Short mmCIF file of C-alpha atoms in Angstrom, two decimals:
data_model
loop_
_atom_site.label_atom_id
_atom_site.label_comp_id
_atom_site.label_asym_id
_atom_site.label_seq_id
_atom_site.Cartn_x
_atom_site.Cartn_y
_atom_site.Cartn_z
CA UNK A 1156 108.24 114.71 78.07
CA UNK A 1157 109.43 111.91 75.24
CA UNK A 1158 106.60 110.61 73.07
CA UNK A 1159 107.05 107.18 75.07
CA UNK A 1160 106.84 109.11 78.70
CA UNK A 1161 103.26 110.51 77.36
CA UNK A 1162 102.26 106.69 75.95
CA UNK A 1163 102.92 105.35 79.63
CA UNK A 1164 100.90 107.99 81.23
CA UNK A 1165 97.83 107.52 79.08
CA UNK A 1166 98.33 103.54 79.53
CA UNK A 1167 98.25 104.07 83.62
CA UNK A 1168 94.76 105.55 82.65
CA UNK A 1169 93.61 102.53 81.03
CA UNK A 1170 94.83 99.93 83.36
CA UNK A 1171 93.14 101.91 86.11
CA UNK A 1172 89.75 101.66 84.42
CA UNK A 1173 90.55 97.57 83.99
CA UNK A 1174 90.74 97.79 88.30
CA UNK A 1175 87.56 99.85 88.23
CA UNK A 1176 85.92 97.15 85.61
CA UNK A 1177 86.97 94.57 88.08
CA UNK A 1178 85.06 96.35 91.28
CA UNK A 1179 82.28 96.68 89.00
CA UNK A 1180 82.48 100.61 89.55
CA UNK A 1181 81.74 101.83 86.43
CA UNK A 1182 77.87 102.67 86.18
CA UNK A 1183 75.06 101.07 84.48
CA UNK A 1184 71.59 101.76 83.70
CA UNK A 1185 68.06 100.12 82.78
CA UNK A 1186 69.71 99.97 78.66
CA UNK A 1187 72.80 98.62 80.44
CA UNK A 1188 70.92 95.81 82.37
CA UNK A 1189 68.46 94.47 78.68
CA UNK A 1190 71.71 94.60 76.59
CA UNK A 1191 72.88 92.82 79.60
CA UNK A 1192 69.90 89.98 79.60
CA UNK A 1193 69.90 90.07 76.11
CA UNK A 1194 73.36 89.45 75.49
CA UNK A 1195 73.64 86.36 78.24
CA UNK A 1196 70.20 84.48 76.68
CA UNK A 1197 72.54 84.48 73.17
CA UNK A 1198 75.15 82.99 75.02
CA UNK A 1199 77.42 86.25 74.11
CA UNK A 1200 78.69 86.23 77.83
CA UNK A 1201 80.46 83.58 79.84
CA UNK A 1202 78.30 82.23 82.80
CA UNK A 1203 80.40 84.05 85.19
CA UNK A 1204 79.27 87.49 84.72
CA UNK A 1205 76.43 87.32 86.95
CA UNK A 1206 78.07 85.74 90.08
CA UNK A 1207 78.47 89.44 91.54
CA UNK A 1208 75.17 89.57 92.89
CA UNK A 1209 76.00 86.26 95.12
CA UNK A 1210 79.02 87.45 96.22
CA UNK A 1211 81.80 86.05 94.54
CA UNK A 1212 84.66 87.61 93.41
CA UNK A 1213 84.87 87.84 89.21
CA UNK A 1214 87.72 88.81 87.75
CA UNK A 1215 87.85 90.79 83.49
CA UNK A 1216 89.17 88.54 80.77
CA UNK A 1217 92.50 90.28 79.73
CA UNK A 1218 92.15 89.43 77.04
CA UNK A 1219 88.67 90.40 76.13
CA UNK A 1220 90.19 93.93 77.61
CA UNK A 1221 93.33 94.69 75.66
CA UNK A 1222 91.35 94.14 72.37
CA UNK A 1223 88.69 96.56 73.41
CA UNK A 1224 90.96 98.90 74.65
CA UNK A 1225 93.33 98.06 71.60
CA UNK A 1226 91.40 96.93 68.10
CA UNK A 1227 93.46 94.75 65.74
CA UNK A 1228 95.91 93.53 68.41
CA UNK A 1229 96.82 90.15 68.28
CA UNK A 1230 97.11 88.09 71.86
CA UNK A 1231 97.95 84.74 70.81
CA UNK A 1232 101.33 83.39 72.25
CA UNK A 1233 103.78 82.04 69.96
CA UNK A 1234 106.78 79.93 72.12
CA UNK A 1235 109.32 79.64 69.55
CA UNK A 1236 109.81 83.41 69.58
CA UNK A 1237 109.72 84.63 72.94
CA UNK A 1238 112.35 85.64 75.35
CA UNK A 1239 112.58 85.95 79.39
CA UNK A 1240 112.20 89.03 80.98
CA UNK A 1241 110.96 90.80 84.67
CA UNK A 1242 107.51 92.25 83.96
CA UNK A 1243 105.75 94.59 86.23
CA UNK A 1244 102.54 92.63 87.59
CA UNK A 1245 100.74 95.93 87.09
CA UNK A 1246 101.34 96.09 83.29
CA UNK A 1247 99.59 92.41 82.81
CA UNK A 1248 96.09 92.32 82.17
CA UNK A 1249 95.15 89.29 83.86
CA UNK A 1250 93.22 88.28 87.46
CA UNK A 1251 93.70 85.26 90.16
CA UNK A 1252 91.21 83.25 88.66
CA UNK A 1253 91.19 80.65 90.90
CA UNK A 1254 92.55 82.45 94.13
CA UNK A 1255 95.81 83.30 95.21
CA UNK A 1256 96.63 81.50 99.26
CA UNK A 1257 97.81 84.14 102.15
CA UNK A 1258 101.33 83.69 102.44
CA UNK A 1259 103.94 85.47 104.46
CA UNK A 1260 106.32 88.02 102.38
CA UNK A 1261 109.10 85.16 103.60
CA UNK A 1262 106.66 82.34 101.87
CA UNK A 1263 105.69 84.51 99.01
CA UNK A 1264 109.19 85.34 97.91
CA UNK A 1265 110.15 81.82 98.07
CA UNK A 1266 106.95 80.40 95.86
CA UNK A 1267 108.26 83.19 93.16
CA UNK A 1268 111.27 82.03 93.44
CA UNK A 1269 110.50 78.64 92.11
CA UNK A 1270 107.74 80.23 89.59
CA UNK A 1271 110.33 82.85 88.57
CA UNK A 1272 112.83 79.63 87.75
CA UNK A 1273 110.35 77.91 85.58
CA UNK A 1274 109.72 80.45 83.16
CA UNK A 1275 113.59 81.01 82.81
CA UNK A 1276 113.52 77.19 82.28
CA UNK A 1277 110.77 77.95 79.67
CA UNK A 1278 109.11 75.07 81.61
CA UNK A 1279 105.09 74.51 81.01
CA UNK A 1280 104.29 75.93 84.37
CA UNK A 1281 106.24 78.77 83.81
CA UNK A 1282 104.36 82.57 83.15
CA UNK A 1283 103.69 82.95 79.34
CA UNK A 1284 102.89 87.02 78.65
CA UNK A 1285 102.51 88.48 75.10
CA UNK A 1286 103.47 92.45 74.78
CA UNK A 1287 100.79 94.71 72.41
CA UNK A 1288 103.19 96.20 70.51
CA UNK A 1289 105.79 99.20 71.82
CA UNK A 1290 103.03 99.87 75.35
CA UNK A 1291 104.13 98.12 78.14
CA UNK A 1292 100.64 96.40 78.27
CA UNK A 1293 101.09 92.58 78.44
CA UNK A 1294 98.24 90.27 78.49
CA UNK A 1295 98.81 86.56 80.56
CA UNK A 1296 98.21 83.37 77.98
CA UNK A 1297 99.52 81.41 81.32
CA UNK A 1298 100.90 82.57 84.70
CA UNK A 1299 97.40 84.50 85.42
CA UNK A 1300 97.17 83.73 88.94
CA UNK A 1301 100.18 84.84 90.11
CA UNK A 1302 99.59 88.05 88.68
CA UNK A 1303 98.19 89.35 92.58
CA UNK A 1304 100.68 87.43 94.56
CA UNK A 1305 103.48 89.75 92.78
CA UNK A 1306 101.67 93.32 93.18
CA UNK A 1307 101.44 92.16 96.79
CA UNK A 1308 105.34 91.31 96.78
CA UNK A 1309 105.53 94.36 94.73
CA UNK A 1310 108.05 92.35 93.09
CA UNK A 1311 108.43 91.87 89.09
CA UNK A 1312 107.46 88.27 87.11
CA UNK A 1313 109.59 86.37 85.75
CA UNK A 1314 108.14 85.41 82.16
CA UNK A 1315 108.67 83.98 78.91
CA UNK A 1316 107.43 86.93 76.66
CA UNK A 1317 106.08 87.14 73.06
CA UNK A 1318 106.46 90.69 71.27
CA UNK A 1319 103.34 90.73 68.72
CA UNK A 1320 103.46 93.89 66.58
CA UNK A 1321 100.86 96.35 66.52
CA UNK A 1322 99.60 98.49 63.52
CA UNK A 1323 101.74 101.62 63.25
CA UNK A 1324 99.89 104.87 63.94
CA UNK A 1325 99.58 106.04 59.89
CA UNK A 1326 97.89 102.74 59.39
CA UNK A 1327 95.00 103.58 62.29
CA UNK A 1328 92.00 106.66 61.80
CA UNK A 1329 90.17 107.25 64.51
CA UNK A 1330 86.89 108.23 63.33
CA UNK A 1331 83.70 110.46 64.85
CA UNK A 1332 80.81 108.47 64.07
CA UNK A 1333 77.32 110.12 63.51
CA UNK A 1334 74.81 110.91 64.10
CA UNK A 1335 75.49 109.87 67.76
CA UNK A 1336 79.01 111.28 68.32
CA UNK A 1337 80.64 107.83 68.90
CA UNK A 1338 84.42 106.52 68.02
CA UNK A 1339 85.76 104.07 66.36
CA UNK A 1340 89.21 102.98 65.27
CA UNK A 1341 89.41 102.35 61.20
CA UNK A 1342 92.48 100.26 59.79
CA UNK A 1343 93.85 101.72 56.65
CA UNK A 1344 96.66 99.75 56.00
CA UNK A 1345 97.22 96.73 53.43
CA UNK A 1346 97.89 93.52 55.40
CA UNK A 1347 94.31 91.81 55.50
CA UNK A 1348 95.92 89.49 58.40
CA UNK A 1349 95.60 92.70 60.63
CA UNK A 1350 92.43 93.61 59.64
CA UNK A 1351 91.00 89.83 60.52
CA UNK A 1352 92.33 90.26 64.32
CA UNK A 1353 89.16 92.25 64.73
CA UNK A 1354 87.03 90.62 67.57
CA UNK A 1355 83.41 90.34 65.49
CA UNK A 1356 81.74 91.80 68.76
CA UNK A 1357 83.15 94.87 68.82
CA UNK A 1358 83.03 94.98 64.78
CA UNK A 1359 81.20 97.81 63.02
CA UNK A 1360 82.48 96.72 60.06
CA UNK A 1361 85.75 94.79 58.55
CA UNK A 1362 88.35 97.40 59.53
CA UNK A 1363 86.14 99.27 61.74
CA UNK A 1364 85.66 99.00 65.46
CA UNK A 1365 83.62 100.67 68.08
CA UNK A 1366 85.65 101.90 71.39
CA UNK A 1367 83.64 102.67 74.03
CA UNK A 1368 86.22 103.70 76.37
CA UNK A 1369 87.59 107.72 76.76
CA UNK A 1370 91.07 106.13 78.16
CA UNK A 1371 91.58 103.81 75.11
CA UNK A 1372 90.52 107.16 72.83
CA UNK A 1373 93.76 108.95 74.48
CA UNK A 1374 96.15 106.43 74.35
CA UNK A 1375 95.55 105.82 70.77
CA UNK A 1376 96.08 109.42 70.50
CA UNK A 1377 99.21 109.77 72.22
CA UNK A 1378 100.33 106.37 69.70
CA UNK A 1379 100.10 109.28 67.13
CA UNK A 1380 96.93 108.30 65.36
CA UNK A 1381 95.49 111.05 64.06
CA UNK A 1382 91.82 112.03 63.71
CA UNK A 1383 89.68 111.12 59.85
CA UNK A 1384 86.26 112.01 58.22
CA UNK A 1385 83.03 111.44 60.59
CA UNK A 1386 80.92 108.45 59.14
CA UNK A 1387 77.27 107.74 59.32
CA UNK A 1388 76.29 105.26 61.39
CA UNK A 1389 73.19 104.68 62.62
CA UNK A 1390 73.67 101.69 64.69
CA UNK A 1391 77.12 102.93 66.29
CA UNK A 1392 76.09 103.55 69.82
CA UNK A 1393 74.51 100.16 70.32
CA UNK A 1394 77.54 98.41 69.54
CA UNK A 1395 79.38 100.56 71.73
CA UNK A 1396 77.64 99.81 74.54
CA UNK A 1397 77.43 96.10 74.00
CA UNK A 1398 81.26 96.16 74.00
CA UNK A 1399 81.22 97.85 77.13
CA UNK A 1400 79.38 95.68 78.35
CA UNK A 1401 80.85 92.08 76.93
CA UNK A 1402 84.39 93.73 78.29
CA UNK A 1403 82.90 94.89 82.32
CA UNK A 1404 80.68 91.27 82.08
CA UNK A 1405 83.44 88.50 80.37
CA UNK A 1406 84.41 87.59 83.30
CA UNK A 1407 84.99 84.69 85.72
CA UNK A 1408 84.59 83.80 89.43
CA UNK A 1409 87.84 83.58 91.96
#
């Protein structure tokens, strides 16, 4: 199996746990649920987080995700240098935030249709996806809604898409942290631009970032980033878990 065959395996692991973030199936406990409080009373979480417990449907920020899942990617959009292409809905990171009507295969095809010939148009209602890098992981800046309507269709978007670059693997050091056992992903390279894309909530340091998540551990490995020194760090675990949590609880009601 090619090294990019064993990338896209390890990435079908981590937008799997994105689905299981989204039915809220990943377990919590009483830490979980103060962090949680905590977190909310700070104004760390968007409003929506809590609108499980009345029923509504809340959907992961993508974006939130693929920088937990990925430290020092950048997500930002940038028109002038994008291109159209057929993505597969199941490699965007994004939700039907506002609900998606039930249409008729007949209907649906003919609504992506139109959709489909906006973005070729490069029109402002058109999809607008940015790539991490070389994974096929693509996070929505617009066209999030249709997102569902196409795994339904099982059909691919059409979509203006932006290619950001992503650290190479000899500029990333994943990193044991003590003396709790965490890991975090260290940026050792020399362009400080990089090093500022890291999300302060999930910083343990400057070019040092907590990743709570097993999946994100392997596909970083499979990237070809190989292991460094353990570090001492007290605090570690805590920030962990508030990523965790500020990644399962960013989210917003459909």
């Amino acid at each position: 199996m090619d090294r990019l065959s064993v990338i896209e395996t390890a990435l079908i692991d981590v937008l799997q746990l994105k689905e299981r973030i989204n039915d809220d199936s990943l377990p919590m406990d009483k830490l979980d649920a103060f962090l949680l409080s905590r977190m909310y009373s700070q104004g760390q979480l968007h409003p929506g987080w809590n609108h499980r417990s009345r029923g509504q449907r809340v959907i992961t920020d993508g974006k939130a995700f693929a920088q937990a899942i990925l430290p020092f990617s950048a997500c930002w959009y940038e028109a002038k240098n994008s291109a159209f292409e057929y993505v597969d809905p199941f490699h965007v990171v994004a939700g039907a935030y506002y609900g998606v009507p039930k249409l008729s295969s007949v209907e649906g095809d003919e609504v992506a249709d139109v959709m489909d010939a906006r973005a070729k148009k490069d029109e402002s209602e058109g999809a607008h996806y940015v790539r991490i890098g070389e994974f096929s992981l693509y996070v929505a800046s617009e066209g999030k809604n249709r997102v569902s309507l196409y795994r339904e269709l099982n059909r691919k978007i059409g979509a203006r898409v932006f290619n950001s670059t992503y650290p190479p693997s000899h500029h990333l050091q994943l990193v044991r942290t003590l003396p709790f056992g965490g890991v975090a992903l260290r940026y050792i390279g020399n362009q400080q631009g990089i090093a500022n894309c890291l999300q302060s909530w999930q910083a343990l340091s400057m070019d040092l970032a907590a990743i709570p998540f097993l999946e994100s551990v392997r596909l970083l490995e499979t990237y070809g980033v190989k292991w460094g020194r353990s570090q001492w760090l007290i605090g570690s675990p805590f920030i962990d878990r508030k990523v965790k949590l500020y990644v399962c609880r960013r989210k917003y009601v459909r």
